[in-house]
PDB file of C-alpha atoms and ligand atoms in Angstrom:
ATOM      1  CA  MET J  17     115.404 107.466 100.316  1.00  0.00           C
ATOM      2  CA  PRO J  18     116.451 104.570 102.518  1.00  0.00           C
ATOM      3  CA  GLU J  19     113.748 101.954 102.970  1.00  0.00           C
ATOM      4  CA  LEU J  20     113.239  99.916 106.103  1.00  0.00           C
ATOM      5  CA  PRO J  21     115.909  97.234 105.417  1.00  0.00           C
ATOM      6  CA  GLU J  22     118.502  99.990 104.879  1.00  0.00           C
ATOM      7  CA  VAL J  23     117.618 101.600 108.196  1.00  0.00           C
ATOM      8  CA  GLU J  24     117.901  98.225 109.896  1.00  0.00           C
ATOM      9  CA  THR J  25     121.310  97.764 108.244  1.00  0.00           C
ATOM     10  CA  VAL J  26     122.411 101.135 109.611  1.00  0.00           C
ATOM     11  CA  ARG J  27     121.133 100.189 113.072  1.00  0.00           C
ATOM     12  CA  ARG J  28     123.178  96.992 113.076  1.00  0.00           C
ATOM     13  CA  GLY J  29     126.304  98.865 111.989  1.00  0.00           C
ATOM     14  CA  LEU J  30     125.860 101.616 114.550  1.00  0.00           C
ATOM     15  CA  GLU J  31     125.059  99.355 117.496  1.00  0.00           C
ATOM     16  CA  PRO J  32     128.627  98.279 118.388  1.00  0.00           C
ATOM     17  CA  ALA J  33     129.867 101.883 118.211  1.00  0.00           C
ATOM     18  CA  MET J  34     127.139 103.333 120.419  1.00  0.00           C
ATOM     19  CA  VAL J  35     125.710 100.772 122.822  1.00  0.00           C
ATOM     20  CA  GLY J  36     127.611 100.489 126.085  1.00  0.00           C
ATOM     21  CA  GLY J  37     129.330 103.817 125.534  1.00  0.00           C
ATOM     22  CA  ARG J  38     128.788 107.051 127.433  1.00  0.00           C
ATOM     23  CA  ILE J  39     128.252 110.246 125.479  1.00  0.00           C
ATOM     24  CA  LEU J  40     131.122 112.540 126.439  1.00  0.00           C
ATOM     25  CA  ALA J  41     130.442 115.368 124.014  1.00  0.00           C
ATOM     26  CA  VAL J  42     127.892 116.403 121.404  1.00  0.00           C
ATOM     27  CA  GLU J  43     128.671 118.955 118.772  1.00  0.00           C
ATOM     28  CA  GLN J  44     125.478 120.337 117.222  1.00  0.00           C
ATOM     29  CA  ARG J  45     126.439 122.464 114.259  1.00  0.00           C
ATOM     30  CA  ARG J  46     123.011 123.780 113.176  1.00  0.00           C
ATOM     31  CA  PRO J  47     119.817 124.826 114.943  1.00  0.00           C
ATOM     32  CA  ASP J  48     117.767 122.496 112.783  1.00  0.00           C
ATOM     33  CA  LEU J  49     117.654 119.681 110.237  1.00  0.00           C
ATOM     34  CA  ARG J  50     114.190 119.053 108.795  1.00  0.00           C
ATOM     35  CA  PHE J  51     112.865 120.243 112.177  1.00  0.00           C
ATOM     36  CA  PRO J  52     114.577 122.253 114.919  1.00  0.00           C
ATOM     37  CA  PHE J  53     116.630 120.141 117.355  1.00  0.00           C
ATOM     38  CA  PRO J  54     114.888 119.773 120.726  1.00  0.00           C
ATOM     39  CA  GLU J  55     115.712 122.279 123.449  1.00  0.00           C
ATOM     40  CA  ARG J  56     119.053 121.823 125.202  1.00  0.00           C
ATOM     41  CA  PHE J  57     119.799 118.918 122.862  1.00  0.00           C
ATOM     42  CA  ALA J  58     123.515 118.565 123.580  1.00  0.00           C
ATOM     43  CA  GLU J  59     123.060 119.146 127.295  1.00  0.00           C
ATOM     44  CA  ARG J  60     120.424 116.414 127.626  1.00  0.00           C
ATOM     45  CA  LEU J  61     122.718 113.923 125.879  1.00  0.00           C
ATOM     46  CA  HIS J  62     125.887 114.828 127.704  1.00  0.00           C
ATOM     47  CA  GLY J  63     127.043 112.175 130.203  1.00  0.00           C
ATOM     48  CA  GLN J  64     124.318 109.697 129.236  1.00  0.00           C
ATOM     49  CA  ASP J  65     125.022 105.997 128.781  1.00  0.00           C
ATOM     50  CA  VAL J  66     123.594 104.500 125.586  1.00  0.00           C
ATOM     51  CA  THR J  67     121.893 101.348 126.858  1.00  0.00           C
ATOM     52  CA  GLY J  68     120.351 100.131 123.596  1.00  0.00           C
ATOM     53  CA  LEU J  69     119.811 100.951 119.956  1.00  0.00           C
ATOM     54  CA  GLY J  70     116.489  99.860 118.528  1.00  0.00           C
ATOM     55  CA  ARG J  71     114.381 100.650 115.496  1.00  0.00           C
ATOM     56  CA  ARG J  72     110.679 101.401 115.054  1.00  0.00           C
ATOM     57  CA  ALA J  73     109.551 101.734 111.413  1.00  0.00           C
ATOM     58  CA  LYS J  74     112.263 103.950 109.877  1.00  0.00           C
ATOM     59  CA  TYR J  75     113.247 105.605 113.177  1.00  0.00           C
ATOM     60  CA  LEU J  76     116.427 104.662 115.062  1.00  0.00           C
ATOM     61  CA  LEU J  77     115.943 104.750 118.839  1.00  0.00           C
ATOM     62  CA  ALA J  78     118.927 105.108 121.176  1.00  0.00           C
ATOM     63  CA  ASP J  79     117.969 104.416 124.797  1.00  0.00           C
ATOM     64  CA  LEU J  80     119.693 106.680 127.308  1.00  0.00           C
ATOM     65  CA  SER J  81     120.365 106.181 131.025  1.00  0.00           C
ATOM     66  CA  SER J  82     118.320 109.331 131.703  1.00  0.00           C
ATOM     67  CA  GLY J  83     115.143 107.495 130.617  1.00  0.00           C
ATOM     68  CA  GLU J  84     114.966 109.533 127.426  1.00  0.00           C
ATOM     69  CA  VAL J  85     115.249 108.142 123.930  1.00  0.00           C
ATOM     70  CA  LEU J  86     117.271 109.781 121.176  1.00  0.00           C
ATOM     71  CA  ILE J  87     115.073 109.475 118.062  1.00  0.00           C
ATOM     72  CA  MET J  88     116.911 109.671 114.751  1.00  0.00           C
ATOM     73  CA  HIS J  89     115.397 109.664 111.253  1.00  0.00           C
ATOM     74  CA  LEU J  90     117.605 109.567 108.126  1.00  0.00           C
ATOM     75  CA  GLY J  91     115.162 111.362 105.864  1.00  0.00           C
ATOM     76  CA  MET J  92     116.366 111.224 102.242  1.00  0.00           C
ATOM     77  CA  THR J  93     120.147 111.449 102.492  1.00  0.00           C
ATOM     78  CA  GLY J  94     121.016 111.011 106.150  1.00  0.00           C
ATOM     79  CA  ARG J  95     123.943 108.728 107.000  1.00  0.00           C
ATOM     80  CA  PHE J  96     126.284 108.024 109.871  1.00  0.00           C
ATOM     81  CA  LEU J  97     130.025 107.900 109.739  1.00  0.00           C
ATOM     82  CA  VAL J  98     131.735 106.033 112.545  1.00  0.00           C
ATOM     83  CA  ASN J  99     135.308 106.625 113.511  1.00  0.00           C
ATOM     84  CA  GLN J 100     136.599 103.936 115.817  1.00  0.00           C
ATOM     85  CA  ASN J 101     140.013 102.359 116.425  1.00  0.00           C
ATOM     86  CA  GLY J 102     141.529 104.513 113.687  1.00  0.00           C
ATOM     87  CA  ALA J 103     139.113 103.369 110.992  1.00  0.00           C
ATOM     88  CA  THR J 104     136.169 105.223 109.488  1.00  0.00           C
ATOM     89  CA  PHE J 105     133.169 103.403 108.112  1.00  0.00           C
ATOM     90  CA  THR J 106     129.580 104.073 107.127  1.00  0.00           C
ATOM     91  CA  PRO J 107     127.080 101.581 108.532  1.00  0.00           C
ATOM     92  CA  GLY J 108     125.054 100.172 105.672  1.00  0.00           C
ATOM     93  CA  GLU J 109     127.240  98.966 102.845  1.00  0.00           C
ATOM     94  CA  PHE J 110     124.961 100.578 100.279  1.00  0.00           C
ATOM     95  CA  HIS J 111     126.610 103.941 100.931  1.00  0.00           C
ATOM     96  CA  ALA J 112     129.536 105.237  98.906  1.00  0.00           C
ATOM     97  CA  GLU J 113     132.806 105.444 100.815  1.00  0.00           C
ATOM     98  CA  ALA J 114     133.718 108.776  99.376  1.00  0.00           C
ATOM     99  CA  GLY J 115     130.277 110.397  99.294  1.00  0.00           C
ATOM    100  CA  GLY J 116     129.041 113.016 101.698  1.00  0.00           C
ATOM    101  CA  GLU J 117     131.010 116.204 101.976  1.00  0.00           C
ATOM    102  CA  ARG J 118     132.146 117.151 105.452  1.00  0.00           C
ATOM    103  CA  THR J 119     130.229 120.435 105.182  1.00  0.00           C
ATOM    104  CA  HIS J 120     127.142 118.245 105.645  1.00  0.00           C
ATOM    105  CA  ASP J 121     128.359 116.825 108.955  1.00  0.00           C
ATOM    106  CA  HIS J 122     125.716 118.281 111.268  1.00  0.00           C
ATOM    107  CA  VAL J 123     126.048 116.403 114.577  1.00  0.00           C
ATOM    108  CA  VAL J 124     129.112 114.759 116.117  1.00  0.00           C
ATOM    109  CA  PHE J 125     128.865 112.419 119.107  1.00  0.00           C
ATOM    110  CA  ARG J 126     131.991 111.472 121.025  1.00  0.00           C
ATOM    111  CA  LEU J 127     131.696 108.347 123.125  1.00  0.00           C
ATOM    112  CA  SER J 128     133.665 106.945 126.071  1.00  0.00           C
ATOM    113  CA  ASN J 129     134.570 103.834 124.082  1.00  0.00           C
ATOM    114  CA  GLY J 130     136.620 105.970 121.747  1.00  0.00           C
ATOM    115  CA  ALA J 131     134.039 106.027 118.952  1.00  0.00           C
ATOM    116  CA  THR J 132     133.072 109.215 117.148  1.00  0.00           C
ATOM    117  CA  VAL J 133     129.723 109.042 115.419  1.00  0.00           C
ATOM    118  CA  ILE J 134     129.012 111.717 112.832  1.00  0.00           C
ATOM    119  CA  TYR J 135     125.599 112.429 111.348  1.00  0.00           C
ATOM    120  CA  ASN J 136     125.886 113.705 107.758  1.00  0.00           C
ATOM    121  CA  ASP J 137     122.862 114.810 105.738  1.00  0.00           C
ATOM    122  CA  ALA J 138     123.219 116.703 102.460  1.00  0.00           C
ATOM    123  CA  ARG J 139     119.554 117.498 101.938  1.00  0.00           C
ATOM    124  CA  ARG J 140     118.582 117.706 105.606  1.00  0.00           C
ATOM    125  CA  PHE J 141     115.284 115.845 105.452  1.00  0.00           C
ATOM    126  CA  GLY J 142     116.404 113.824 108.471  1.00  0.00           C
ATOM    127  CA  PHE J 143     115.821 114.906 112.052  1.00  0.00           C
ATOM    128  CA  MET J 144     116.607 114.128 115.689  1.00  0.00           C
ATOM    129  CA  ASP J 145     114.388 114.376 118.727  1.00  0.00           C
ATOM    130  CA  LEU J 146     114.404 113.443 122.418  1.00  0.00           C
ATOM    131  CA  ALA J 147     111.431 111.933 124.192  1.00  0.00           C
ATOM    132  CA  PRO J 148     110.798 109.964 127.391  1.00  0.00           C
ATOM    133  CA  ARG J 149     110.932 106.155 126.895  1.00  0.00           C
ATOM    134  CA  ALA J 150     107.741 105.850 128.958  1.00  0.00           C
ATOM    135  CA  GLY J 151     104.821 106.629 126.666  1.00  0.00           C
ATOM    136  CA  LEU J 152     106.960 106.612 123.527  1.00  0.00           C
ATOM    137  CA  ALA J 153     104.422 104.492 121.599  1.00  0.00           C
ATOM    138  CA  GLU J 154     101.768 107.161 122.193  1.00  0.00           C
ATOM    139  CA  SER J 155     104.063 110.075 121.320  1.00  0.00           C
ATOM    140  CA  ARG J 156     103.575 112.147 118.192  1.00  0.00           C
ATOM    141  CA  HIS J 157     106.103 110.240 116.101  1.00  0.00           C
ATOM    142  CA  PHE J 158     104.672 106.804 116.809  1.00  0.00           C
ATOM    143  CA  ARG J 159     100.990 106.935 117.783  1.00  0.00           C
ATOM    144  CA  ASN J 160      99.826 106.411 114.164  1.00  0.00           C
ATOM    145  CA  VAL J 161     102.533 103.990 113.140  1.00  0.00           C
ATOM    146  CA  GLY J 162     101.337 100.496 112.205  1.00  0.00           C
ATOM    147  CA  ILE J 163     102.774  97.097 113.081  1.00  0.00           C
ATOM    148  CA  GLU J 164     106.397  96.180 112.426  1.00  0.00           C
ATOM    149  CA  PRO J 165     106.849  94.076 109.259  1.00  0.00           C
ATOM    150  CA  LEU J 166     110.252  92.705 110.340  1.00  0.00           C
ATOM    151  CA  GLY J 167     109.135  91.213 113.626  1.00  0.00           C
ATOM    152  CA  ASN J 168     106.854  88.565 115.008  1.00  0.00           C
ATOM    153  CA  GLU J 169     103.856  90.891 114.899  1.00  0.00           C
ATOM    154  CA  LEU J 170     103.285  90.357 111.186  1.00  0.00           C
ATOM    155  CA  SER J 171     101.307  87.183 110.557  1.00  0.00           C
ATOM    156  CA  GLY J 172      98.408  86.031 108.443  1.00  0.00           C
ATOM    157  CA  GLU J 173      96.128  86.728 111.437  1.00  0.00           C
ATOM    158  CA  ALA J 174      97.442  90.283 111.733  1.00  0.00           C
ATOM    159  CA  ILE J 175      96.974  90.960 108.019  1.00  0.00           C
ATOM    160  CA  ALA J 176      93.418  89.602 108.149  1.00  0.00           C
ATOM    161  CA  ARG J 177      92.608  91.784 111.149  1.00  0.00           C
ATOM    162  CA  LEU J 178      94.086  94.924 109.514  1.00  0.00           C
ATOM    163  CA  PHE J 179      92.629  94.385 106.023  1.00  0.00           C
ATOM    164  CA  HIS J 180      89.219  92.980 107.014  1.00  0.00           C
ATOM    165  CA  LYS J 181      86.444  94.665 104.992  1.00  0.00           C
ATOM    166  CA  ARG J 182      88.868  97.115 103.322  1.00  0.00           C
ATOM    167  CA  MET J 183      87.991  97.793  99.709  1.00  0.00           C
ATOM    168  CA  ALA J 184      91.255  99.594  99.001  1.00  0.00           C
ATOM    169  CA  PRO J 185      93.574  97.820  96.565  1.00  0.00           C
ATOM    170  CA  LEU J 186      96.104  95.526  98.199  1.00  0.00           C
ATOM    171  CA  LYS J 187      98.999  97.723  97.066  1.00  0.00           C
ATOM    172  CA  ALA J 188      97.487 100.824  98.755  1.00  0.00           C
ATOM    173  CA  ALA J 189      96.716  98.962 101.973  1.00  0.00           C
ATOM    174  CA  LEU J 190     100.307  97.674 102.151  1.00  0.00           C
ATOM    175  CA  MET J 191     101.705 101.173 101.579  1.00  0.00           C
ATOM    176  CA  ASP J 192      99.491 102.607 104.364  1.00  0.00           C
ATOM    177  CA  GLN J 193     101.970 103.291 107.178  1.00  0.00           C
ATOM    178  CA  ARG J 194      99.150 103.355 109.752  1.00  0.00           C
ATOM    179  CA  LEU J 195      98.512  99.616 109.086  1.00  0.00           C
ATOM    180  CA  ILE J 196     102.028  98.234 108.493  1.00  0.00           C
ATOM    181  CA  ALA J 197     105.012 100.514 109.138  1.00  0.00           C
ATOM    182  CA  GLY J 198     107.886 101.096 106.807  1.00  0.00           C
ATOM    183  CA  LEU J 199     106.935  99.139 103.707  1.00  0.00           C
ATOM    184  CA  GLY J 200     107.950 101.094 100.615  1.00  0.00           C
ATOM    185  CA  ASN J 201     107.173 100.668  96.937  1.00  0.00           C
ATOM    186  CA  ILE J 202     109.964  98.194  96.113  1.00  0.00           C
ATOM    187  CA  TYR J 203     109.193  95.730  98.878  1.00  0.00           C
ATOM    188  CA  VAL J 204     105.458  95.875  98.349  1.00  0.00           C
ATOM    189  CA  CYS J 205     105.872  95.027  94.643  1.00  0.00           C
ATOM    190  CA  GLU J 206     108.292  92.214  95.438  1.00  0.00           C
ATOM    191  CA  ALA J 207     106.183  90.758  98.259  1.00  0.00           C
ATOM    192  CA  LEU J 208     102.998  90.773  96.131  1.00  0.00           C
ATOM    193  CA  PHE J 209     104.849  88.978  93.335  1.00  0.00           C
ATOM    194  CA  ARG J 210     106.173  86.317  95.679  1.00  0.00           C
ATOM    195  CA  ALA J 211     102.760  85.837  97.259  1.00  0.00           C
ATOM    196  CA  ARG J 212     101.198  85.640  93.745  1.00  0.00           C
ATOM    197  CA  LEU J 213      98.659  88.368  94.592  1.00  0.00           C
ATOM    198  CA  HIS J 214      97.337  91.003  92.201  1.00  0.00           C
ATOM    199  CA  PRO J 215      98.140  94.578  93.380  1.00  0.00           C
ATOM    200  CA  GLU J 216      94.617  95.770  92.542  1.00  0.00           C
ATOM    201  CA  ALA J 217      92.781  93.016  94.387  1.00  0.00           C
ATOM    202  CA  PRO J 218      90.692  94.390  97.317  1.00  0.00           C
ATOM    203  CA  ALA J 219      92.671  94.189 100.574  1.00  0.00           C
ATOM    204  CA  GLY J 220      89.660  92.725 102.317  1.00  0.00           C
ATOM    205  CA  SER J 221      89.760  89.661 100.071  1.00  0.00           C
ATOM    206  CA  LEU J 222      92.579  88.296 102.259  1.00  0.00           C
ATOM    207  CA  ALA J 223      90.174  87.866 105.181  1.00  0.00           C
ATOM    208  CA  THR J 224      87.018  85.850 105.595  1.00  0.00           C
ATOM    209  CA  PHE J 225      83.692  87.486 106.387  1.00  0.00           C
ATOM    210  CA  ARG J 226      84.495  87.047 110.070  1.00  0.00           C
ATOM    211  CA  GLY J 227      87.987  88.506 109.719  1.00  0.00           C
ATOM    212  CA  ARG J 228      89.887  85.241 109.805  1.00  0.00           C
ATOM    213  CA  PRO J 229      92.940  84.876 107.542  1.00  0.00           C
ATOM    214  CA  ARG J 230      92.585  83.142 104.221  1.00  0.00           C
ATOM    215  CA  GLU J 231      95.524  81.077 103.014  1.00  0.00           C
ATOM    216  CA  LYS J 232      96.712  84.019 100.908  1.00  0.00           C
ATOM    217  CA  ALA J 233      97.034  86.220 104.018  1.00  0.00           C
ATOM    218  CA  HIS J 234      99.552  83.738 105.431  1.00  0.00           C
ATOM    219  CA  ARG J 235     101.297  83.649 102.052  1.00  0.00           C
ATOM    220  CA  LEU J 236     101.590  87.425 101.992  1.00  0.00           C
ATOM    221  CA  ALA J 237     102.909  87.631 105.576  1.00  0.00           C
ATOM    222  CA  ARG J 238     105.579  85.082 104.702  1.00  0.00           C
ATOM    223  CA  ALA J 239     106.499  86.920 101.472  1.00  0.00           C
ATOM    224  CA  ILE J 240     106.875  90.263 103.255  1.00  0.00           C
ATOM    225  CA  ARG J 241     109.096  88.729 105.952  1.00  0.00           C
ATOM    226  CA  ASP J 242     111.220  86.876 103.398  1.00  0.00           C
ATOM    227  CA  VAL J 243     111.759  89.850 101.101  1.00  0.00           C
ATOM    228  CA  LEU J 244     112.712  92.172 103.976  1.00  0.00           C
ATOM    229  CA  THR J 245     114.951  89.627 105.676  1.00  0.00           C
ATOM    230  CA  GLU J 246     116.823  88.943 102.456  1.00  0.00           C
ATOM    231  CA  ALA J 247     117.255  92.663 101.869  1.00  0.00           C
ATOM    232  CA  VAL J 248     118.672  93.218 105.387  1.00  0.00           C
ATOM    233  CA  GLU J 249     121.051  90.301 104.904  1.00  0.00           C
ATOM    234  CA  ALA J 250     122.169  91.788 101.573  1.00  0.00           C
ATOM    235  CA  GLY J 251     122.789  95.180 103.219  1.00  0.00           C
ATOM    236  CA  GLY J 252     119.659  96.932 102.037  1.00  0.00           C
ATOM    237  CA  SER J 253     118.487  97.869  98.582  1.00  0.00           C
ATOM    238  CA  THR J 254     118.974 101.189  96.910  1.00  0.00           C
ATOM    239  CA  LEU J 255     116.386 103.325  95.219  1.00  0.00           C
ATOM    240  CA  ARG J 256     117.720 105.016  92.159  1.00  0.00           C
ATOM    241  CA  ASP J 257     117.083 108.571  93.341  1.00  0.00           C
ATOM    242  CA  TYR J 258     118.865 107.738  96.542  1.00  0.00           C
ATOM    243  CA  ALA J 259     121.731 106.218  94.610  1.00  0.00           C
ATOM    244  CA  ARG J 260     122.005 109.327  92.446  1.00  0.00           C
ATOM    245  CA  THR J 261     122.428 111.506  95.497  1.00  0.00           C
ATOM    246  CA  ASP J 262     125.445 109.741  96.866  1.00  0.00           C
ATOM    247  CA  GLY J 263     126.585 107.819  93.829  1.00  0.00           C
ATOM    248  CA  SER J 264     126.461 104.421  95.509  1.00  0.00           C
ATOM    249  CA  LEU J 265     124.573 101.218  94.796  1.00  0.00           C
ATOM    250  CA  GLY J 266     123.324  98.442  96.990  1.00  0.00           C
ATOM    251  CA  TYR J 267     123.147  94.714  96.389  1.00  0.00           C
ATOM    252  CA  PHE J 268     119.556  93.707  96.904  1.00  0.00           C
ATOM    253  CA  GLN J 269     118.449  95.561  93.792  1.00  0.00           C
ATOM    254  CA  HIS J 270     120.039  92.763  91.765  1.00  0.00           C
ATOM    255  CA  ALA J 271     117.563  90.386  93.361  1.00  0.00           C
ATOM    256  CA  PHE J 272     114.479  92.338  92.295  1.00  0.00           C
ATOM    257  CA  ARG J 273     112.103  90.003  90.484  1.00  0.00           C
ATOM    258  CA  VAL J 274     109.546  92.540  89.251  1.00  0.00           C
ATOM    259  CA  TYR J 275     110.513  96.005  90.522  1.00  0.00           C
ATOM    260  CA  ASP J 276     111.698  98.228  87.652  1.00  0.00           C
ATOM    261  CA  ARG J 277     111.617  95.269  85.236  1.00  0.00           C
ATOM    262  CA  GLU J 278     108.761  96.280  82.936  1.00  0.00           C
ATOM    263  CA  GLY J 279     108.819  94.261  79.725  1.00  0.00           C
ATOM    264  CA  GLU J 280     111.357  91.732  81.049  1.00  0.00           C
ATOM    265  CA  ARG J 281     110.600  88.041  81.282  1.00  0.00           C
ATOM    266  CA  CYS J 282     108.869  86.961  84.546  1.00  0.00           C
ATOM    267  CA  ALA J 283     111.273  85.308  86.989  1.00  0.00           C
ATOM    268  CA  THR J 284     108.947  82.360  87.672  1.00  0.00           C
ATOM    269  CA  PRO J 285     110.339  79.285  85.856  1.00  0.00           C
ATOM    270  CA  GLY J 286     108.080  78.308  82.960  1.00  0.00           C
ATOM    271  CA  CYS J 287     105.821  81.388  83.227  1.00  0.00           C
ATOM    272  CA  GLY J 288     107.032  83.155  80.084  1.00  0.00           C
ATOM    273  CA  ALA J 289     104.943  86.334  80.587  1.00  0.00           C
ATOM    274  CA  SER J 290     106.425  89.817  80.648  1.00  0.00           C
ATOM    275  CA  VAL J 291     106.455  92.052  83.714  1.00  0.00           C
ATOM    276  CA  LYS J 292     103.831  94.798  83.461  1.00  0.00           C
ATOM    277  CA  ARG J 293     103.690  98.220  85.045  1.00  0.00           C
ATOM    278  CA  LEU J 294     100.624 100.096  86.250  1.00  0.00           C
ATOM    279  CA  VAL J 295     100.269 103.313  88.193  1.00  0.00           C
ATOM    280  CA  GLN J 296      98.556 103.269  91.584  1.00  0.00           C
ATOM    281  CA  GLY J 297      98.378 106.308  93.822  1.00  0.00           C
ATOM    282  CA  GLY J 298     100.895 108.052  91.591  1.00  0.00           C
ATOM    283  CA  ARG J 299     103.500 105.291  92.013  1.00  0.00           C
ATOM    284  CA  SER J 300     104.527 102.552  89.607  1.00  0.00           C
ATOM    285  CA  THR J 301     103.501  99.029  90.447  1.00  0.00           C
ATOM    286  CA  PHE J 302     105.350  96.150  88.726  1.00  0.00           C
ATOM    287  CA  PHE J 303     103.697  92.742  88.537  1.00  0.00           C
ATOM    288  CA  CYS J 304     103.350  89.578  86.432  1.00  0.00           C
ATOM    289  CA  PRO J 305      99.862  89.397  84.820  1.00  0.00           C
ATOM    290  CA  LYS J 306     100.112  85.614  84.630  1.00  0.00           C
ATOM    291  CA  CYS J 307     101.415  84.800  88.142  1.00  0.00           C
ATOM    292  CA  GLN J 308      99.380  87.451  89.946  1.00  0.00           C
ATOM    293  CA  ILE J 309      95.745  86.979  88.999  1.00  0.00           C
ATOM    294  CA  LYS J 310      92.891  88.837  90.685  1.00  0.00           C
ATOM    295  CA  GLY J 311      90.595  86.599  92.671  1.00  0.00           C
ATOM    296  CA  ARG J 312      93.085  83.808  93.115  1.00  0.00           C
TER     297      ARG J 312
HETATM  298 ZN1   ZN H 412     104.869  85.175  85.852  1.00  0.00          ZN
END
């Protein structure tokens, strides 16, 4: 499943093909993906100018001149293929060139700038929807979505405010999409390691009694931003089950310091301890028992 940096990588690759173009034709080849397509899907897109392509959590948001937003979610195996100026490419370099059979091409957009954008999804856990831009934040997809970790919203102050008085373990609080949106297992493990915080420490320990940030809240905010930014710059990471589906590998995975490194030497110079694994909420957490000490 693509994590947030991968979705951001796709957004950046798709932007030049879609933004500024007018949708001339939409070919919808199925009634549904994970969910049914919205009513009159192709008709509502036809003739619309794409005025922007944004991202909220793991949703891609194409702004249309009609005032509606085309909401796109990649699910597990969703990908876009862009055909422009005689070349075909897949935004997000973590995807295999040859992967994705054409029988899984479910939606085809033809744009006035000559680009053809194809949505391919082998397992069909992705979906598309249309909603008015006004009130989008309160709509069903987004009303319970937490703050963006890749923007200016995430700070030590924000973490202190969100985690204040929470007894849940830090790992669980970071995975809670209602607090911070789009953080998956890999990035949470990596950020906690970089911030030198124990995954089982109570989330509330990052805030003072009055809800002000402790130094470690600032440290964590910085670590989250750094780890995500590096992943986007590297073209996204790749989870192994995602890689198995399309046979491709990303680059950021080579930079993992703790994730999936149980028993290996800690990456901190001079530490010497081995990376440990524990299970929290049914998911593996990887951490260094010497660098990440509870209560510090
Ligand atoms: Zn260590």
